[in-house]
Coordinates of C-alpha atoms in Angstrom, one line a residue:
M1 CA -77.4 61.4 138.4
P2 CA -78.3 64.4 136.9
S3 CA -79.5 67.1 139.5
T4 CA -82.7 67.5 137.9
V5 CA -83.1 63.4 139.2
A6 CA -80.9 64.1 142.8
A7 CA -83.9 67.1 143.1
L8 CA -86.6 64.6 143.3
P9 CA -87.8 63.1 147.0
H10 CA -87.1 59.0 147.0
Q11 CA -90.3 58.3 146.5
V12 CA -91.1 60.2 143.6
R13 CA -88.2 59.0 141.9
E14 CA -88.6 55.7 142.4
E15 CA -92.1 55.6 141.0
L16 CA -91.6 58.0 137.8
T17 CA -88.5 54.8 137.2
R18 CA -91.3 52.5 137.3
R19 CA -93.5 54.6 134.7
L20 CA -91.0 55.0 133.0
R21 CA -89.7 51.3 132.2
R22 CA -93.2 50.7 131.6
N23 CA -93.8 53.5 128.9
K24 CA -90.6 52.6 127.4
G25 CA -89.7 56.0 127.1
A26 CA -89.9 59.3 128.9
F27 CA -93.5 61.6 129.0
R28 CA -94.6 62.4 126.5
E29 CA -97.4 66.1 126.4
D30 CA -99.9 63.2 126.5
D31 CA -98.8 61.2 129.9
V32 CA -98.4 64.3 132.2
Q33 CA -102.2 66.2 133.2
V34 CA -102.1 69.9 133.4
V35 CA -104.8 71.1 135.8
E36 CA -106.0 74.4 134.9
K37 CA -105.9 77.1 137.8
P38 CA -109.6 78.4 137.4
L39 CA -111.2 74.5 137.7
L40 CA -108.8 73.6 140.1
K41 CA -109.5 76.5 142.3
R42 CA -113.2 75.9 141.9
A43 CA -112.8 72.7 142.8
V44 CA -111.4 72.7 145.9
G45 CA -112.7 76.6 146.9
A46 CA -116.3 74.3 146.3
S47 CA -115.4 71.1 148.3
A48 CA -114.2 72.8 150.8
L49 CA -117.2 74.7 151.7
G50 CA -119.6 71.8 150.7
N51 CA -117.2 70.1 153.2
C52 CA -117.8 73.0 155.4
M53 CA -121.3 73.5 155.6
E54 CA -121.9 69.3 155.6
W55 CA -119.7 68.8 158.7
F56 CA -121.4 72.3 160.6
D57 CA -124.6 70.3 160.4
F58 CA -122.9 66.7 161.6
G59 CA -121.1 68.8 164.2
V60 CA -123.7 70.6 165.8
Y61 CA -125.2 68.0 167.5
S62 CA -122.1 67.6 169.4
Y63 CA -122.0 70.4 171.0
L64 CA -125.8 70.3 171.6
A65 CA -125.3 66.2 173.6
A66 CA -126.6 67.1 177.2
T67 CA -129.3 69.2 175.4
I68 CA -130.4 67.2 173.5
G69 CA -130.1 64.2 176.6
K70 CA -132.9 66.4 178.8
V71 CA -134.8 66.6 175.5
F72 CA -135.2 63.6 174.7
F73 CA -134.5 61.5 177.3
P74 CA -136.2 63.3 180.2
G75 CA -136.9 60.4 183.0
A76 CA -133.5 58.9 182.5
S77 CA -130.0 60.7 185.4
P78 CA -128.0 62.8 183.9
A79 CA -125.4 60.3 183.2
A80 CA -127.9 58.1 181.5
Q81 CA -129.6 61.5 179.5
V82 CA -125.3 61.3 178.4
I83 CA -125.0 58.5 177.8
S84 CA -128.4 58.0 175.7
S85 CA -127.7 60.5 173.5
F86 CA -124.2 60.1 172.6
A87 CA -125.5 56.3 171.3
T88 CA -127.3 58.2 169.8
F89 CA -124.8 60.3 168.6
A90 CA -122.5 56.6 167.3
A91 CA -125.9 55.3 166.2
A92 CA -124.8 57.5 163.5
F93 CA -122.1 55.4 162.7
V94 CA -123.4 52.4 162.6
V95 CA -124.8 53.1 159.1
R96 CA -122.0 54.8 157.8
P97 CA -120.0 51.7 156.3
L98 CA -123.3 51.1 154.3
G99 CA -123.3 54.6 153.4
G100 CA -119.3 53.9 152.0
L101 CA -120.4 50.5 150.8
F102 CA -123.9 52.5 148.8
F103 CA -122.2 55.6 147.4
G104 CA -118.4 54.9 147.1
P105 CA -119.1 52.0 144.0
L106 CA -121.9 54.8 142.3
G107 CA -119.2 57.4 142.5
D108 CA -116.4 54.9 140.8
R109 CA -118.8 54.4 137.9
L110 CA -120.9 57.8 137.7
G111 CA -118.6 59.9 138.6
R112 CA -117.8 61.6 142.2
Q113 CA -119.3 65.1 141.6
K114 CA -123.2 63.4 141.4
V115 CA -122.5 61.4 144.2
L116 CA -121.0 64.5 146.0
A117 CA -124.5 66.2 146.0
T118 CA -126.5 63.6 146.5
T119 CA -124.9 63.0 150.0
M120 CA -125.1 66.5 150.0
I121 CA -128.6 67.4 150.3
M122 CA -129.4 64.1 152.7
M123 CA -127.1 65.3 155.1
A124 CA -129.0 68.4 155.1
A125 CA -132.7 67.3 155.2
G126 CA -131.5 64.7 158.5
T127 CA -130.1 67.9 160.0
F128 CA -133.0 69.5 159.2
C129 CA -135.5 67.0 160.7
I130 CA -134.3 66.6 163.8
G131 CA -135.1 70.9 164.0
L132 CA -138.5 69.7 163.9
I133 CA -139.0 66.4 166.1
P134 CA -141.0 67.1 169.0
S135 CA -139.9 66.8 172.1
F136 CA -140.5 63.2 174.9
D137 CA -142.7 65.6 177.2
T138 CA -144.6 65.7 173.5
I139 CA -144.9 62.4 171.4
G140 CA -143.2 59.6 173.2
I141 CA -141.2 57.4 173.0
A142 CA -141.8 57.9 169.5
A143 CA -139.5 61.1 169.9
P144 CA -135.8 59.4 170.2
I145 CA -137.1 56.7 167.7
L146 CA -137.5 59.8 164.8
L147 CA -133.9 61.3 166.6
L148 CA -132.4 57.9 165.7
L149 CA -133.6 57.5 162.4
A150 CA -132.6 61.2 161.6
R151 CA -129.3 59.9 162.8
M152 CA -129.5 57.6 160.3
V153 CA -129.8 59.9 157.9
Q154 CA -127.4 61.9 158.6
G155 CA -124.7 58.5 159.2
F156 CA -126.0 57.5 155.7
S157 CA -124.9 60.2 153.3
T158 CA -121.3 60.8 155.4
G159 CA -120.9 57.3 154.3
G160 CA -120.2 58.8 150.8
E161 CA -119.2 62.1 152.2
Y162 CA -115.8 62.1 153.2
G163 CA -114.7 59.5 151.4
G164 CA -116.1 61.0 148.0
A165 CA -114.6 65.3 148.7
T166 CA -111.0 63.3 149.2
T167 CA -111.3 61.2 146.4
F168 CA -112.3 64.6 144.4
V169 CA -109.5 67.2 145.8
A170 CA -106.9 64.9 145.6
E171 CA -108.0 63.5 141.8
Y172 CA -107.8 67.8 140.9
S173 CA -104.2 68.9 142.9
P174 CA -101.0 68.8 141.5
D175 CA -98.7 65.9 143.2
R176 CA -96.4 68.3 144.6
R177 CA -98.8 70.9 146.3
R178 CA -101.6 68.0 146.9
G179 CA -100.8 68.0 150.5
F180 CA -101.9 71.8 150.7
L181 CA -105.0 72.0 148.3
S182 CA -106.1 68.8 150.1
S183 CA -105.9 70.6 153.3
W184 CA -108.3 72.8 152.6
L185 CA -111.0 70.0 152.9
D186 CA -110.2 69.5 156.3
F187 CA -110.2 73.7 156.3
G188 CA -113.9 73.5 155.6
T189 CA -114.1 70.3 158.3
F190 CA -112.8 72.3 160.6
V191 CA -114.7 75.5 159.8
G192 CA -117.5 73.8 159.7
Y193 CA -117.3 73.0 163.4
A194 CA -115.6 76.1 164.7
L195 CA -119.2 78.1 163.3
G196 CA -121.2 75.2 164.7
S197 CA -119.8 76.1 168.7
A198 CA -120.0 79.4 168.4
L199 CA -123.8 79.2 167.0
V200 CA -124.5 77.2 170.4
T201 CA -121.9 79.0 172.3
G202 CA -123.7 82.7 171.3
L203 CA -126.9 80.7 172.0
N204 CA -125.9 79.8 175.2
L205 CA -124.6 82.8 176.6
W206 CA -128.1 85.0 175.0
L207 CA -130.6 82.7 176.2
T208 CA -131.5 80.9 179.5
D209 CA -131.6 77.1 180.1
A210 CA -134.9 77.0 179.8
Q211 CA -135.8 78.8 176.9
M212 CA -132.2 76.7 175.4
L213 CA -134.5 73.6 176.6
S214 CA -138.0 74.7 174.8
W215 CA -136.5 76.3 171.4
G216 CA -133.3 77.2 171.1
W217 CA -131.8 73.9 170.3
R218 CA -133.5 73.9 167.5
L219 CA -132.3 77.1 165.7
P220 CA -128.9 75.5 164.6
F221 CA -130.5 71.7 163.1
L222 CA -132.7 74.5 161.0
I223 CA -130.2 76.8 159.3
A224 CA -129.2 73.4 157.5
G225 CA -132.3 73.8 155.3
P226 CA -131.4 76.9 153.3
L227 CA -127.2 76.3 153.6
G228 CA -128.0 72.5 151.7
I229 CA -130.0 74.3 149.4
I230 CA -126.4 76.3 148.8
G231 CA -124.5 73.6 149.2
L232 CA -125.8 70.9 146.7
Y233 CA -126.0 74.7 143.9
M234 CA -122.7 74.5 143.9
R235 CA -121.4 71.6 144.1
L236 CA -123.5 71.1 140.9
K237 CA -121.1 73.7 139.4
L238 CA -118.2 71.2 139.5
E239 CA -116.7 69.4 136.8
E240 CA -115.8 66.2 136.9
S241 CA -112.2 65.4 138.2
P242 CA -109.2 64.8 135.3
A243 CA -108.2 61.4 137.1
F244 CA -112.1 60.0 136.8
Q245 CA -112.1 61.0 133.4
Q246 CA -109.3 59.3 131.6
Q247 CA -108.0 56.8 133.7
L248 CA -104.8 55.4 133.0
D249 CA -104.9 51.8 131.0
E250 CA -107.0 49.5 130.6
H251 CA -107.5 47.2 133.1
E252 CA -108.5 50.2 135.8
K253 CA -111.5 50.8 132.9
S254 CA -112.1 47.2 133.2
L255 CA -112.3 47.4 136.6
A256 CA -115.3 50.5 136.5
Q257 CA -117.6 48.5 134.9
E258 CA -117.4 45.4 137.4
S259 CA -120.6 45.1 139.9
A260 CA -121.0 47.2 143.2
G261 CA -120.5 42.9 145.0
T262 CA -117.6 42.3 142.4
E263 CA -116.1 45.2 143.4
F264 CA -115.9 45.0 147.0
K265 CA -115.0 41.4 146.2
T266 CA -111.8 42.9 144.3
I267 CA -110.9 45.7 147.4
V268 CA -110.5 43.9 149.9
K269 CA -108.6 40.9 148.7
E270 CA -106.4 43.2 146.3
H271 CA -106.0 46.1 148.2
W272 CA -106.1 44.5 152.0
R273 CA -102.8 46.1 152.7
P274 CA -103.4 49.6 152.0
L275 CA -107.5 49.2 153.6
I276 CA -105.5 48.0 157.0
L277 CA -103.3 50.8 156.8
C278 CA -106.4 53.5 155.8
M279 CA -108.2 51.9 158.8
G280 CA -104.9 52.4 161.2
I281 CA -104.2 56.4 159.8
V282 CA -108.4 57.2 160.7
L283 CA -108.3 55.4 163.6
L284 CA -105.2 57.8 164.7
Y285 CA -107.4 61.0 163.3
N286 CA -111.1 60.5 164.7
V287 CA -109.9 59.1 167.5
T288 CA -108.3 62.5 168.6
N289 CA -111.2 64.3 166.2
Y290 CA -114.3 62.8 168.1
M291 CA -112.3 63.0 171.3
V292 CA -112.0 66.8 170.9
T293 CA -114.5 68.3 168.5
G294 CA -117.3 64.9 170.2
Y295 CA -116.2 65.1 174.2
L296 CA -114.3 67.2 175.4
P297 CA -118.2 69.8 175.5
T298 CA -119.8 67.2 177.9
Y299 CA -116.6 65.6 179.7
Q300 CA -116.1 69.8 180.7
T301 CA -120.1 70.0 181.8
E302 CA -120.9 67.0 183.3
T303 CA -117.2 65.5 184.3
L304 CA -115.8 68.6 185.4
D305 CA -119.2 70.6 186.6
R306 CA -118.4 73.6 184.4
S307 CA -120.7 75.5 182.5
S308 CA -121.6 74.9 179.3
S309 CA -120.5 78.4 178.1
F310 CA -116.8 77.6 179.2
A311 CA -117.1 74.5 177.5
D312 CA -117.9 75.9 174.4
V313 CA -115.8 78.4 173.7
L314 CA -113.0 76.4 175.3
V315 CA -114.0 73.4 172.2
L316 CA -114.8 77.0 169.8
I317 CA -110.8 78.2 170.9
G318 CA -109.2 74.7 169.8
M319 CA -111.5 74.8 166.4
L320 CA -110.1 78.3 165.6
W321 CA -106.5 77.0 166.6
I322 CA -106.8 74.0 163.9
V323 CA -108.4 76.4 161.3
V324 CA -104.9 78.4 161.4
L325 CA -102.5 75.6 161.8
I326 CA -103.8 73.3 158.9
T327 CA -102.9 74.5 155.0
F328 CA -99.5 75.3 156.8
L329 CA -99.2 72.0 157.9
G330 CA -100.8 70.6 154.7
R331 CA -97.8 72.3 152.6
L332 CA -95.4 71.1 155.5
S333 CA -96.4 67.2 154.2
D334 CA -95.1 68.3 151.1
H335 CA -92.1 69.0 151.4
V336 CA -91.0 66.9 154.6
G337 CA -93.5 63.9 153.8
R338 CA -96.7 62.9 155.1
R339 CA -95.5 59.6 157.6
P340 CA -92.7 62.4 159.3
L341 CA -95.8 64.1 160.5
Y342 CA -98.0 61.5 161.4
A343 CA -95.3 59.9 163.4
V344 CA -94.4 63.1 165.7
G345 CA -98.2 63.5 166.2
A346 CA -98.6 59.8 167.1
A347 CA -95.4 59.7 169.8
A348 CA -96.7 63.5 171.4
M349 CA -99.6 61.9 171.8
I350 CA -98.8 59.0 173.8
V351 CA -96.5 61.7 175.6
L352 CA -98.7 64.7 175.9
A353 CA -102.4 63.1 176.2
V354 CA -102.1 63.0 180.1
P355 CA -100.6 66.4 180.7
A356 CA -103.2 68.0 178.2
F357 CA -105.9 66.5 180.3
L358 CA -104.7 67.3 183.4
L359 CA -104.3 70.8 182.1
L360 CA -107.8 70.6 181.4
K361 CA -108.9 69.5 184.9
A362 CA -107.0 72.5 186.2
D363 CA -109.1 75.7 187.6
G364 CA -108.9 78.8 186.2
T365 CA -109.2 79.5 182.3
V366 CA -105.4 80.0 181.3
A367 CA -104.5 76.0 181.9
P368 CA -107.8 75.1 180.5
V369 CA -107.3 76.8 177.4
L370 CA -103.6 75.7 176.8
G371 CA -105.0 71.6 177.4
V372 CA -107.3 71.9 174.5
L373 CA -104.5 73.6 172.3
I374 CA -102.4 71.1 172.8
L375 CA -104.9 68.2 172.0
S376 CA -106.3 70.5 169.5
T377 CA -102.2 70.5 167.9
L378 CA -102.5 66.9 167.7
L379 CA -105.4 67.0 165.9
A380 CA -104.2 69.3 162.8
C381 CA -101.4 67.1 162.6
F382 CA -103.5 64.0 161.8
A383 CA -106.5 66.5 160.1
A384 CA -104.2 68.2 157.7
P385 CA -102.5 65.3 155.8
S386 CA -105.8 62.8 155.8
A387 CA -106.9 64.0 152.3
A388 CA -104.1 64.1 150.4
T389 CA -102.5 60.2 152.2
L390 CA -105.8 58.0 152.3
P391 CA -106.8 58.3 148.7
A392 CA -102.7 58.2 147.2
L393 CA -103.4 54.4 148.9
F394 CA -105.9 53.1 146.1
P395 CA -106.0 53.1 142.2
T396 CA -108.4 55.3 140.5
A397 CA -111.0 52.8 139.4
V398 CA -110.7 52.2 142.6
R399 CA -110.7 54.8 145.2
Y400 CA -113.7 55.9 146.0
A401 CA -115.8 52.5 147.3
A402 CA -112.1 51.8 148.8
M403 CA -111.8 55.2 150.9
G404 CA -115.7 54.4 151.6
I405 CA -115.3 51.0 153.2
G406 CA -112.1 51.6 155.0
F407 CA -112.3 54.9 156.4
N408 CA -116.1 54.5 157.2
F409 CA -115.9 51.1 158.8
A410 CA -112.8 52.5 161.1
V411 CA -114.9 55.8 161.8
A412 CA -117.8 53.4 163.1
A413 CA -115.5 51.7 165.1
F414 CA -113.2 53.8 166.7
G415 CA -114.5 57.6 166.2
G416 CA -117.8 57.9 166.0
T417 CA -118.0 55.3 169.1
T418 CA -115.3 57.7 171.3
P419 CA -118.0 59.5 173.0
L420 CA -119.7 57.2 174.4
V421 CA -116.8 54.2 175.1
T422 CA -115.2 57.1 177.0
E423 CA -118.3 58.5 179.1
A424 CA -118.7 55.3 179.9
L425 CA -115.2 54.4 181.1
V426 CA -115.0 57.3 183.2
S427 CA -118.8 56.5 184.6
I428 CA -117.7 53.1 185.3
T429 CA -114.0 53.7 186.9
G430 CA -114.6 57.3 188.0
D431 CA -111.3 58.2 186.6
D432 CA -111.8 61.2 184.6
L433 CA -108.0 60.7 182.9
M434 CA -109.3 57.9 180.8
P435 CA -110.0 59.5 178.0
A436 CA -106.1 60.3 178.0
Y437 CA -105.6 56.8 178.3
Y438 CA -107.9 56.2 175.1
L439 CA -105.7 58.5 173.1
M440 CA -102.3 57.0 174.1
A441 CA -104.0 53.6 172.9
A442 CA -104.6 55.2 169.2
G443 CA -101.6 57.4 169.4
A444 CA -99.6 53.5 169.2
I445 CA -101.7 52.0 166.8
G446 CA -101.0 55.2 164.6
L447 CA -97.2 54.5 165.2
V448 CA -97.3 50.8 164.3
T449 CA -100.0 52.0 161.2
V450 CA -97.0 54.6 160.1
K451 CA -94.7 52.3 160.5
F452 CA -95.6 50.4 157.4
L453 CA -97.2 53.8 155.3
P454 CA -96.3 54.6 152.2
E455 CA -95.0 57.9 151.9
S456 CA -97.1 59.7 149.4
A457 CA -95.8 63.4 149.2
Q458 CA -95.5 64.9 145.3
V459 CA -96.2 60.7 144.4
P460 CA -98.5 60.5 141.3
L461 CA -102.0 58.9 142.3
R462 CA -102.3 55.1 141.7
G463 CA -103.8 54.9 138.2
S464 CA -103.9 58.3 137.3
Q465 CA -101.7 60.6 135.3
P466 CA -98.7 62.8 136.9
M467 CA -101.0 65.9 137.2
V468 CA -98.7 69.6 137.7
G469 CA -100.3 73.1 137.7
S470 CA -99.3 74.8 134.4
R471 CA -97.8 74.0 131.2
R472 CA -93.5 75.4 132.9
E473 CA -94.2 72.5 135.0
Q474 CA -95.4 70.2 132.6
R475 CA -92.5 70.9 130.5
E476 CA -90.1 70.6 133.5
L477 CA -91.2 67.4 134.1
I478 CA -91.1 65.8 130.8
S479 CA -87.5 67.4 130.9
T480 CA -86.9 66.0 134.2
S481 CA -88.1 62.4 132.5
K482 CA -85.7 62.1 130.0
D483 CA -82.6 62.8 132.3
L484 CA -84.1 59.7 134.7
Y485 CA -84.6 57.5 132.2
S486 CA -81.7 57.8 130.4
F487 CA -79.8 57.6 134.0
S488 CA -82.3 54.9 134.8
K489 CA -81.1 52.5 131.7
E490 CA -77.4 53.5 132.1
R491 CA -77.7 52.2 135.8
S492 CA -79.2 49.0 134.5
A493 CA -76.7 48.9 131.7
S494 CA -73.8 48.7 134.5
R495 CA -75.5 46.3 136.6

C-alpha cells in the first residue's frame, strides 16, 4: 500500500475508493472543490455570530423562567408557576418540526442563505414582542396567550435555523477541518447563551426583586430588536454554499426539483436510517443541553432554594467553560473521529450524572461549581462534533430538509421538553436526583446510537465534491487519488 494511501483514515479511504471507481479514474481539478479562505472565514464567522444572536434571544427565556412564571401566571402556586412557564417554553418546540418542514425544503430549493436570513429576523421579532407583552395583572388571560404566540413564532423560526446553519457551515468547510470549523457554530450558540446568562445575572444583582418583576425582565427581550437587524445584515452578505451551487450528479439535481411533499416522502422512505441516527444524536445532545441551560437555573432556585444570582452565576460558569472547550473538541474530532467523542461522553454521562447532581446539591460554592463543570464538559463533548456529524448523514439535495425533520422532531420530543418533564418528575416524586436519572437514560440511548453511527471525520459530504482549503491541498488530493486508484485496481486484479 502506498504511504499516501496508508496515511488516509479508513473511512476516508473507503469513500474515496467508491468515488474513484464510479469516476473510473483519479480525480481531476474539476472534481475537487477549493474553498477560498476569505469566503470560508466570512461564512463561518457570520454563521457563528448570527447563531450567537439567535440563541441569545432563545436562551434568555430559560434564565427568566421563574420570573416569567410570576408575571404571567401570578395566581398559581410557585411550583405551578414554574411548570406553566416551562410549558410555554416547551410550546415553542412543538412548532419547531413545522418550521423544519416549512423552511427545510425551501432551503434545498431557494438556497441556504435566503432562508437563514428569514429565520434570523423572525426570531428577533418574536423575542422583541415578548418584551412588549403586558403582564397578567394588566390584561388578564390575554397575557399568557400572547406569550404563547410569541414563543411559537420563536419556535417556528428556530425550526429552520439550526439545520440550515449546520448545513451551510458544513458545506463550506474543507473535509479535513469540518469538525473544527463547524464547532464554531455551537461556539456561537453558547456565547449567545452566556451573554444572555450574564445579562440576566447582572440585572438580578443590580435590580430589586420588585424592579425585576415590574420591568427589569423585559430588557433582555427588547435587546433582540437591534441584534436582529445586525444579524440580518450579516446573513444577507453571505454567498451561497459551494455544495448547493454545484451538486454532484444529475439524480440529486432532479431530487432538488421535487415538491415539498414528495421530498418529505423521499426522505422518510429512502433516508429513514440516517433520520433515526440523527434523532438519537440530537436526543443525546439536547437533553443535556436543555438540562444545563434551561433547567439548571430553576433547579437551583426552586428545588434547592438558592438565590437567583447564585444560580445564574453557576450556569454562566458552565457556559464559559463550554466556550473554552468546544473548538478544541471540534478539532479533536477531526483527528480521532466523531464516534469516539460521542461514545466517551455518553458513557461518562451514565457514570457521572448522579455524582454531578450530588455536587450541585452540596453546600458551599466549590462543589456546585465542580458539578456544573462536569455537566458542561459532557455537553461540550456532544455539541462540538454535532454540526459536522449531522449534515454528513444526508445527501446535498435533501440535506436541509432532512436536518429540519430529524433535528426538530427530536428536539421537540425530547430536548425542549426536558425542563418541563424533569420539573414535573421532581415535583411528583420529591426526588431531586430525577434530572440525573433522566441524563443517564439519554446517555444509554446515545451509546446505542453511536454503535450504528457511520464515522464521517475527514470524509466528503454525501452528494458533494471533496472539499479542500487550498490549491496545494487540491494537488495533494489529486496525487493521492492516483495512488489510491492504482492500488484499488491492483487489489481487484489480484482477487
